[in-house]
Amino acid sequence: MKENYQRFLTLVCLILFFCYLLFHYSFVLKEVLDYTTLFLQKVFPSSFLFLLFSSLLMDYSLSSYFHSSKSYFFILSLLSGFPSGSLIIKNSFQRKEISLNEANQMIQFSHFPNPFFIFYNVSAVLSSKKLAYLFFGILVLSNYLIFLFFPKRRIQSTITIEKKDFPNTFISSLYKTIHVLIIIYGTSIFFYLLSLIGRRFFIIHPFLYVLWNGVFDLTSGIYSSVILSNTFYQGILLFLFISFGSIPIHMQVKSILSDTPISYKSFIKGRIVSFLLCLLSWCIYSCCTVWI
């Protein structure tokens, strides 16, 4: 009964969304083009190289050279950015490089923003490279503390390293990278349009306006935070959007894990703990700044 109700409600929302698109086609088209420009200028350049690099490392079975599975996933997720961490864990689980218990543990600390995205976009929003580095350090530290919490395990891998031709491997990695970026773009623009429609019907406070944008789309949430004059509140929202994640990011992760027994609840648990650690660190930094 509950499932039927949810399906009916989703269907109604989709029909209303489609009707709005039909009656406001010019407006929606302009917003789609504007968001596409933002995506191509801000998100694509900062994600493409890291995603491609991490995919190449995966295809060459880098994990076979590592004794500590946790270190491998931590470093590679840190380099590639979300949602690649979940994809890396899924692929390794399906190759039987790690157990289900290990996968459920690692999914909790494998959520990292792309380093270029932080250094380029967040520094522009905050008008401070120093704060961007601080943000990235806090985000890494929060996941590292979760990383340290679990006992160290070893990979019990029985796979044989295959000899691979680099040109074919490169093309395969390129294809997978573009595929991930298309998924990111598609889910992001869909929820961006939903948030846009919601904003047109409601007049909300600047703080709620930024929160609304960030919940539906990470990129627009980050860039709309410039309207906040209070850096402390701005930082809280940025950590919420980046550390916990927006709806599209959670959809991407849930979709990646859907055909595996890896627990999405473990991912949620890690995001909650990470955000609380980021919030605590940001409060300590803000208090020390005021006192000094």
Short mmCIF file of C-alpha atoms in Angstrom, two decimals:
data_model
loop_
_atom_site.label_atom_id
_atom_site.label_comp_id
_atom_site.label_asym_id
_atom_site.label_seq_id
_atom_site.Cartn_x
_atom_site.Cartn_y
_atom_site.Cartn_z
CA MET A 1 0.00 0.00 0.00
CA LYS A 2 2.79 2.39 0.95
CA GLU A 3 4.70 1.55 -2.23
CA ASN A 4 1.63 2.21 -4.39
CA TYR A 5 1.12 5.56 -2.67
CA GLN A 6 4.73 6.56 -3.31
CA ARG A 7 4.46 5.57 -6.97
CA PHE A 8 1.25 7.55 -7.37
CA LEU A 9 2.76 10.63 -5.72
CA THR A 10 5.89 10.36 -7.89
CA LEU A 11 3.75 10.02 -11.01
CA VAL A 12 1.70 13.11 -10.12
CA CYS A 13 4.85 15.15 -9.47
CA LEU A 14 6.37 14.07 -12.80
CA ILE A 15 3.18 14.99 -14.69
CA LEU A 16 3.08 18.43 -13.05
CA PHE A 17 6.77 18.88 -13.80
CA PHE A 18 6.20 17.95 -17.45
CA CYS A 19 3.25 20.37 -17.73
CA TYR A 20 5.37 23.17 -16.33
CA LEU A 21 8.06 22.45 -18.92
CA LEU A 22 5.50 22.64 -21.71
CA PHE A 23 4.02 25.97 -20.62
CA HIS A 24 7.37 27.60 -19.79
CA TYR A 25 9.52 26.09 -22.50
CA SER A 26 11.56 29.22 -23.31
CA PHE A 27 12.37 29.87 -19.67
CA VAL A 28 13.32 26.24 -19.02
CA LEU A 29 15.45 26.08 -22.18
CA LYS A 30 17.38 29.19 -21.12
CA GLU A 31 18.01 27.72 -17.66
CA VAL A 32 19.12 24.40 -19.14
CA LEU A 33 21.61 26.19 -21.39
CA ASP A 34 22.86 28.35 -18.51
CA TYR A 35 23.33 25.32 -16.27
CA THR A 36 25.04 23.40 -19.06
CA THR A 37 27.49 26.27 -19.48
CA LEU A 38 28.13 26.26 -15.72
CA PHE A 39 28.66 22.49 -15.77
CA LEU A 40 31.06 22.60 -18.69
CA GLN A 41 33.06 25.50 -17.25
CA LYS A 42 33.15 24.57 -13.55
CA VAL A 43 32.42 20.88 -13.03
CA PHE A 44 33.61 19.05 -16.15
CA PRO A 45 37.19 20.42 -16.25
CA SER A 46 37.76 19.74 -12.55
CA SER A 47 36.37 16.19 -12.68
CA PHE A 48 37.38 14.78 -16.05
CA LEU A 49 41.11 14.29 -15.48
CA PHE A 50 40.76 12.84 -11.99
CA LEU A 51 38.00 10.44 -13.07
CA LEU A 52 40.04 9.29 -16.06
CA PHE A 53 43.17 8.87 -13.95
CA SER A 54 41.40 6.79 -11.29
CA SER A 55 39.70 4.65 -13.95
CA LEU A 56 43.07 3.85 -15.54
CA LEU A 57 44.48 2.85 -12.16
CA MET A 58 41.50 0.57 -11.56
CA ASP A 59 41.83 -1.06 -14.98
CA TYR A 60 45.47 -1.81 -14.25
CA SER A 61 44.47 -3.52 -10.98
CA LEU A 62 46.32 -1.11 -8.74
CA SER A 63 44.75 -2.75 -5.67
CA SER A 64 46.83 -5.87 -6.31
CA TYR A 65 49.96 -3.88 -5.41
CA PHE A 66 48.54 -2.63 -2.11
CA HIS A 67 48.57 -4.61 1.11
CA SER A 68 46.13 -2.31 2.92
CA SER A 69 42.74 -2.24 1.24
CA LYS A 70 41.62 0.70 3.32
CA SER A 71 44.54 2.86 2.21
CA TYR A 72 43.95 2.00 -1.43
CA PHE A 73 40.28 2.99 -1.36
CA PHE A 74 40.92 6.07 0.72
CA ILE A 75 43.61 7.44 -1.63
CA LEU A 76 41.86 6.57 -4.89
CA SER A 77 38.50 7.98 -3.71
CA LEU A 78 40.29 11.12 -2.58
CA LEU A 79 41.80 11.60 -6.02
CA SER A 80 38.74 10.84 -8.13
CA GLY A 81 35.93 12.60 -6.23
CA PHE A 82 32.31 11.53 -5.74
CA PRO A 83 30.50 9.41 -6.79
CA SER A 84 33.57 7.50 -8.05
CA GLY A 85 34.39 6.19 -4.57
CA SER A 86 31.22 4.11 -4.55
CA LEU A 87 31.90 2.90 -8.07
CA ILE A 88 35.45 1.84 -7.15
CA ILE A 89 34.19 -0.11 -4.14
CA LYS A 90 31.43 -1.75 -6.18
CA ASN A 91 33.88 -2.88 -8.89
CA SER A 92 36.33 -4.26 -6.34
CA PHE A 93 33.56 -6.13 -4.52
CA GLN A 94 32.32 -7.66 -7.77
CA ARG A 95 35.89 -8.74 -8.58
CA LYS A 96 35.99 -10.37 -5.11
CA GLU A 97 38.95 -8.26 -4.05
CA ILE A 98 37.07 -7.29 -0.88
CA SER A 99 34.33 -8.87 1.21
CA LEU A 100 30.83 -7.47 1.74
CA ASN A 101 31.73 -6.45 5.30
CA GLU A 102 34.79 -4.54 4.03
CA ALA A 103 32.72 -2.88 1.30
CA ASN A 104 30.12 -1.73 3.84
CA GLN A 105 32.89 -0.26 5.98
CA MET A 106 34.74 1.45 3.15
CA ILE A 107 31.62 3.00 1.65
CA GLN A 108 31.47 5.16 4.76
CA PHE A 109 34.75 7.02 4.15
CA SER A 110 34.96 6.98 0.33
CA HIS A 111 32.99 10.19 -0.29
CA PHE A 112 35.37 12.99 -1.31
CA PRO A 113 34.93 16.10 -3.43
CA ASN A 114 37.20 16.43 -6.43
CA PRO A 115 40.29 18.39 -5.25
CA PHE A 116 40.18 20.70 -8.29
CA PHE A 117 36.53 21.43 -7.57
CA ILE A 118 37.36 22.64 -4.08
CA PHE A 119 40.49 24.59 -4.96
CA TYR A 120 38.92 26.22 -8.02
CA ASN A 121 35.22 26.68 -7.23
CA VAL A 122 35.07 26.95 -3.44
CA SER A 123 38.04 29.33 -3.39
CA ALA A 124 36.18 31.53 -5.92
CA VAL A 125 33.02 31.53 -3.81
CA LEU A 126 34.85 32.28 -0.57
CA SER A 127 37.32 34.64 -2.29
CA SER A 128 40.09 32.92 -0.36
CA LYS A 129 42.43 30.11 -1.36
CA LYS A 130 43.40 29.72 2.26
CA LEU A 131 39.82 28.91 3.26
CA ALA A 132 39.50 26.53 0.30
CA TYR A 133 42.55 24.60 1.52
CA LEU A 134 41.11 24.60 5.03
CA PHE A 135 37.80 23.27 3.73
CA PHE A 136 39.49 20.48 1.83
CA GLY A 137 41.65 19.60 4.84
CA ILE A 138 38.63 19.37 7.13
CA LEU A 139 36.74 17.21 4.61
CA VAL A 140 39.71 14.85 4.30
CA LEU A 141 40.21 14.77 8.06
CA SER A 142 36.56 13.87 8.73
CA ASN A 143 36.77 10.86 6.41
CA TYR A 144 40.20 9.92 7.73
CA LEU A 145 38.83 9.73 11.28
CA ILE A 146 36.13 7.35 10.04
CA PHE A 147 38.90 5.47 8.20
CA LEU A 148 40.87 5.06 11.44
CA PHE A 149 37.85 3.93 13.44
CA PHE A 150 37.62 0.56 11.73
CA PRO A 151 40.13 -2.27 12.28
CA LYS A 152 42.79 -2.68 9.62
CA ARG A 153 42.08 -5.48 7.18
CA ARG A 154 44.04 -7.13 4.44
CA ILE A 155 42.89 -7.82 0.90
CA GLN A 156 42.45 -11.51 0.35
CA SER A 157 42.73 -11.17 -3.41
CA THR A 158 43.04 -14.18 -5.69
CA ILE A 159 42.89 -12.29 -8.98
CA THR A 160 45.71 -12.48 -11.48
CA ILE A 161 47.05 -9.28 -12.96
CA GLU A 162 46.28 -9.34 -16.66
CA LYS A 163 48.53 -7.86 -19.29
CA LYS A 164 46.57 -5.02 -20.83
CA ASP A 165 47.10 -2.99 -23.94
CA PHE A 166 47.31 0.69 -23.00
CA PRO A 167 45.47 2.16 -26.07
CA ASN A 168 42.48 -0.15 -25.52
CA THR A 169 42.56 0.43 -21.77
CA PHE A 170 42.70 4.17 -22.28
CA ILE A 171 39.67 4.15 -24.61
CA SER A 172 37.76 1.95 -22.16
CA SER A 173 38.61 4.29 -19.26
CA LEU A 174 37.66 7.30 -21.35
CA TYR A 175 34.28 5.75 -22.12
CA LYS A 176 33.61 5.00 -18.44
CA THR A 177 34.67 8.52 -17.44
CA ILE A 178 32.30 10.14 -19.94
CA HIS A 179 29.54 7.78 -18.81
CA VAL A 180 29.93 8.87 -15.16
CA LEU A 181 30.01 12.55 -16.15
CA ILE A 182 26.82 12.17 -18.18
CA ILE A 183 25.08 10.58 -15.19
CA ILE A 184 26.27 13.44 -12.98
CA TYR A 185 25.08 16.02 -15.52
CA GLY A 186 21.70 14.35 -16.09
CA THR A 187 20.74 13.92 -12.45
CA SER A 188 22.06 17.36 -11.53
CA ILE A 189 20.15 19.24 -14.21
CA PHE A 190 16.91 17.38 -13.44
CA PHE A 191 16.97 18.36 -9.78
CA TYR A 192 18.25 21.81 -10.62
CA LEU A 193 15.08 22.38 -12.63
CA LEU A 194 12.98 21.07 -9.74
CA SER A 195 14.65 23.52 -7.36
CA LEU A 196 14.15 26.30 -9.91
CA ILE A 197 10.42 25.62 -10.11
CA GLY A 198 10.16 25.57 -6.32
CA ARG A 199 11.92 28.93 -6.04
CA ARG A 200 9.49 30.53 -8.49
CA PHE A 201 6.51 29.71 -6.28
CA PHE A 202 7.99 30.57 -2.90
CA ILE A 203 9.76 33.69 -1.59
CA ILE A 204 12.30 32.45 0.94
CA HIS A 205 14.96 33.85 3.24
CA PRO A 206 18.51 34.00 1.74
CA PHE A 207 19.73 31.22 4.07
CA LEU A 208 16.82 28.97 3.08
CA TYR A 209 17.30 29.97 -0.55
CA VAL A 210 20.89 28.70 -0.50
CA LEU A 211 19.87 25.59 1.47
CA TRP A 212 17.12 24.85 -1.07
CA ASN A 213 19.55 25.17 -3.98
CA GLY A 214 22.22 23.00 -2.34
CA VAL A 215 19.84 20.20 -1.39
CA PHE A 216 18.75 19.84 -5.02
CA ASP A 217 22.06 20.63 -6.70
CA LEU A 218 25.55 20.86 -5.22
CA THR A 219 26.98 23.28 -7.77
CA SER A 220 24.16 25.85 -7.68
CA GLY A 221 24.07 25.59 -3.88
CA ILE A 222 27.76 26.43 -3.63
CA TYR A 223 27.59 29.36 -6.04
CA SER A 224 24.38 30.79 -4.58
CA SER A 225 26.01 30.89 -1.13
CA VAL A 226 27.77 34.12 -2.16
CA ILE A 227 24.58 35.99 -1.20
CA LEU A 228 25.26 35.19 2.47
CA SER A 229 27.25 37.85 4.24
CA ASN A 230 28.04 35.63 7.25
CA THR A 231 31.02 33.40 6.46
CA PHE A 232 30.25 31.09 9.40
CA TYR A 233 26.76 30.21 8.12
CA GLN A 234 28.11 30.01 4.59
CA GLY A 235 30.68 27.46 5.74
CA ILE A 236 28.05 25.33 7.49
CA LEU A 237 25.99 25.08 4.31
CA LEU A 238 29.01 24.35 2.14
CA PHE A 239 30.06 21.50 4.44
CA LEU A 240 26.48 20.18 4.40
CA PHE A 241 26.34 20.18 0.60
CA ILE A 242 29.81 18.72 0.09
CA SER A 243 30.21 16.37 3.05
CA PHE A 244 26.68 15.00 3.32
CA GLY A 245 25.80 15.43 -0.36
CA SER A 246 22.87 16.70 -2.39
CA ILE A 247 19.93 14.62 -3.64
CA PRO A 248 21.51 13.94 -7.08
CA ILE A 249 24.69 12.63 -5.46
CA HIS A 250 22.71 10.28 -3.22
CA MET A 251 20.71 9.09 -6.23
CA GLN A 252 23.93 8.41 -8.13
CA VAL A 253 25.40 6.42 -5.23
CA LYS A 254 22.18 4.48 -4.64
CA SER A 255 21.98 3.66 -8.35
CA ILE A 256 25.60 2.46 -8.37
CA LEU A 257 25.00 0.17 -5.39
CA SER A 258 21.53 -1.02 -6.48
CA ASP A 259 22.69 -4.28 -8.08
CA THR A 260 24.93 -5.24 -5.15
CA PRO A 261 24.29 -6.19 -1.50
CA ILE A 262 26.46 -3.24 -0.39
CA SER A 263 24.42 -1.21 2.10
CA TYR A 264 23.33 2.30 1.13
CA LYS A 265 22.55 2.84 4.83
CA SER A 266 26.26 2.46 5.56
CA PHE A 267 26.93 5.30 3.13
CA ILE A 268 24.32 7.47 4.89
CA LYS A 269 25.85 6.66 8.27
CA GLY A 270 29.27 7.75 7.07
CA ARG A 271 27.89 10.99 5.62
CA ILE A 272 26.18 11.93 8.88
CA VAL A 273 29.30 11.27 10.94
CA SER A 274 31.49 13.11 8.43
CA PHE A 275 29.24 16.18 8.41
CA LEU A 276 29.14 16.32 12.21
CA LEU A 277 32.95 16.14 12.33
CA CYS A 278 33.21 18.89 9.70
CA LEU A 279 30.74 21.03 11.62
CA LEU A 280 32.71 20.57 14.85
CA SER A 281 35.99 21.45 13.12
CA TRP A 282 34.45 24.54 11.48
CA CYS A 283 33.05 25.74 14.81
CA ILE A 284 36.43 25.31 16.50
CA TYR A 285 38.18 27.19 13.69
CA SER A 286 35.61 30.02 13.80
CA CYS A 287 35.90 30.37 17.58
CA CYS A 288 39.70 30.42 17.43
CA THR A 289 39.56 33.07 14.70
CA VAL A 290 37.30 35.29 16.82
CA TRP A 291 39.43 34.89 19.94
CA ILE A 292 42.67 35.58 18.11
#
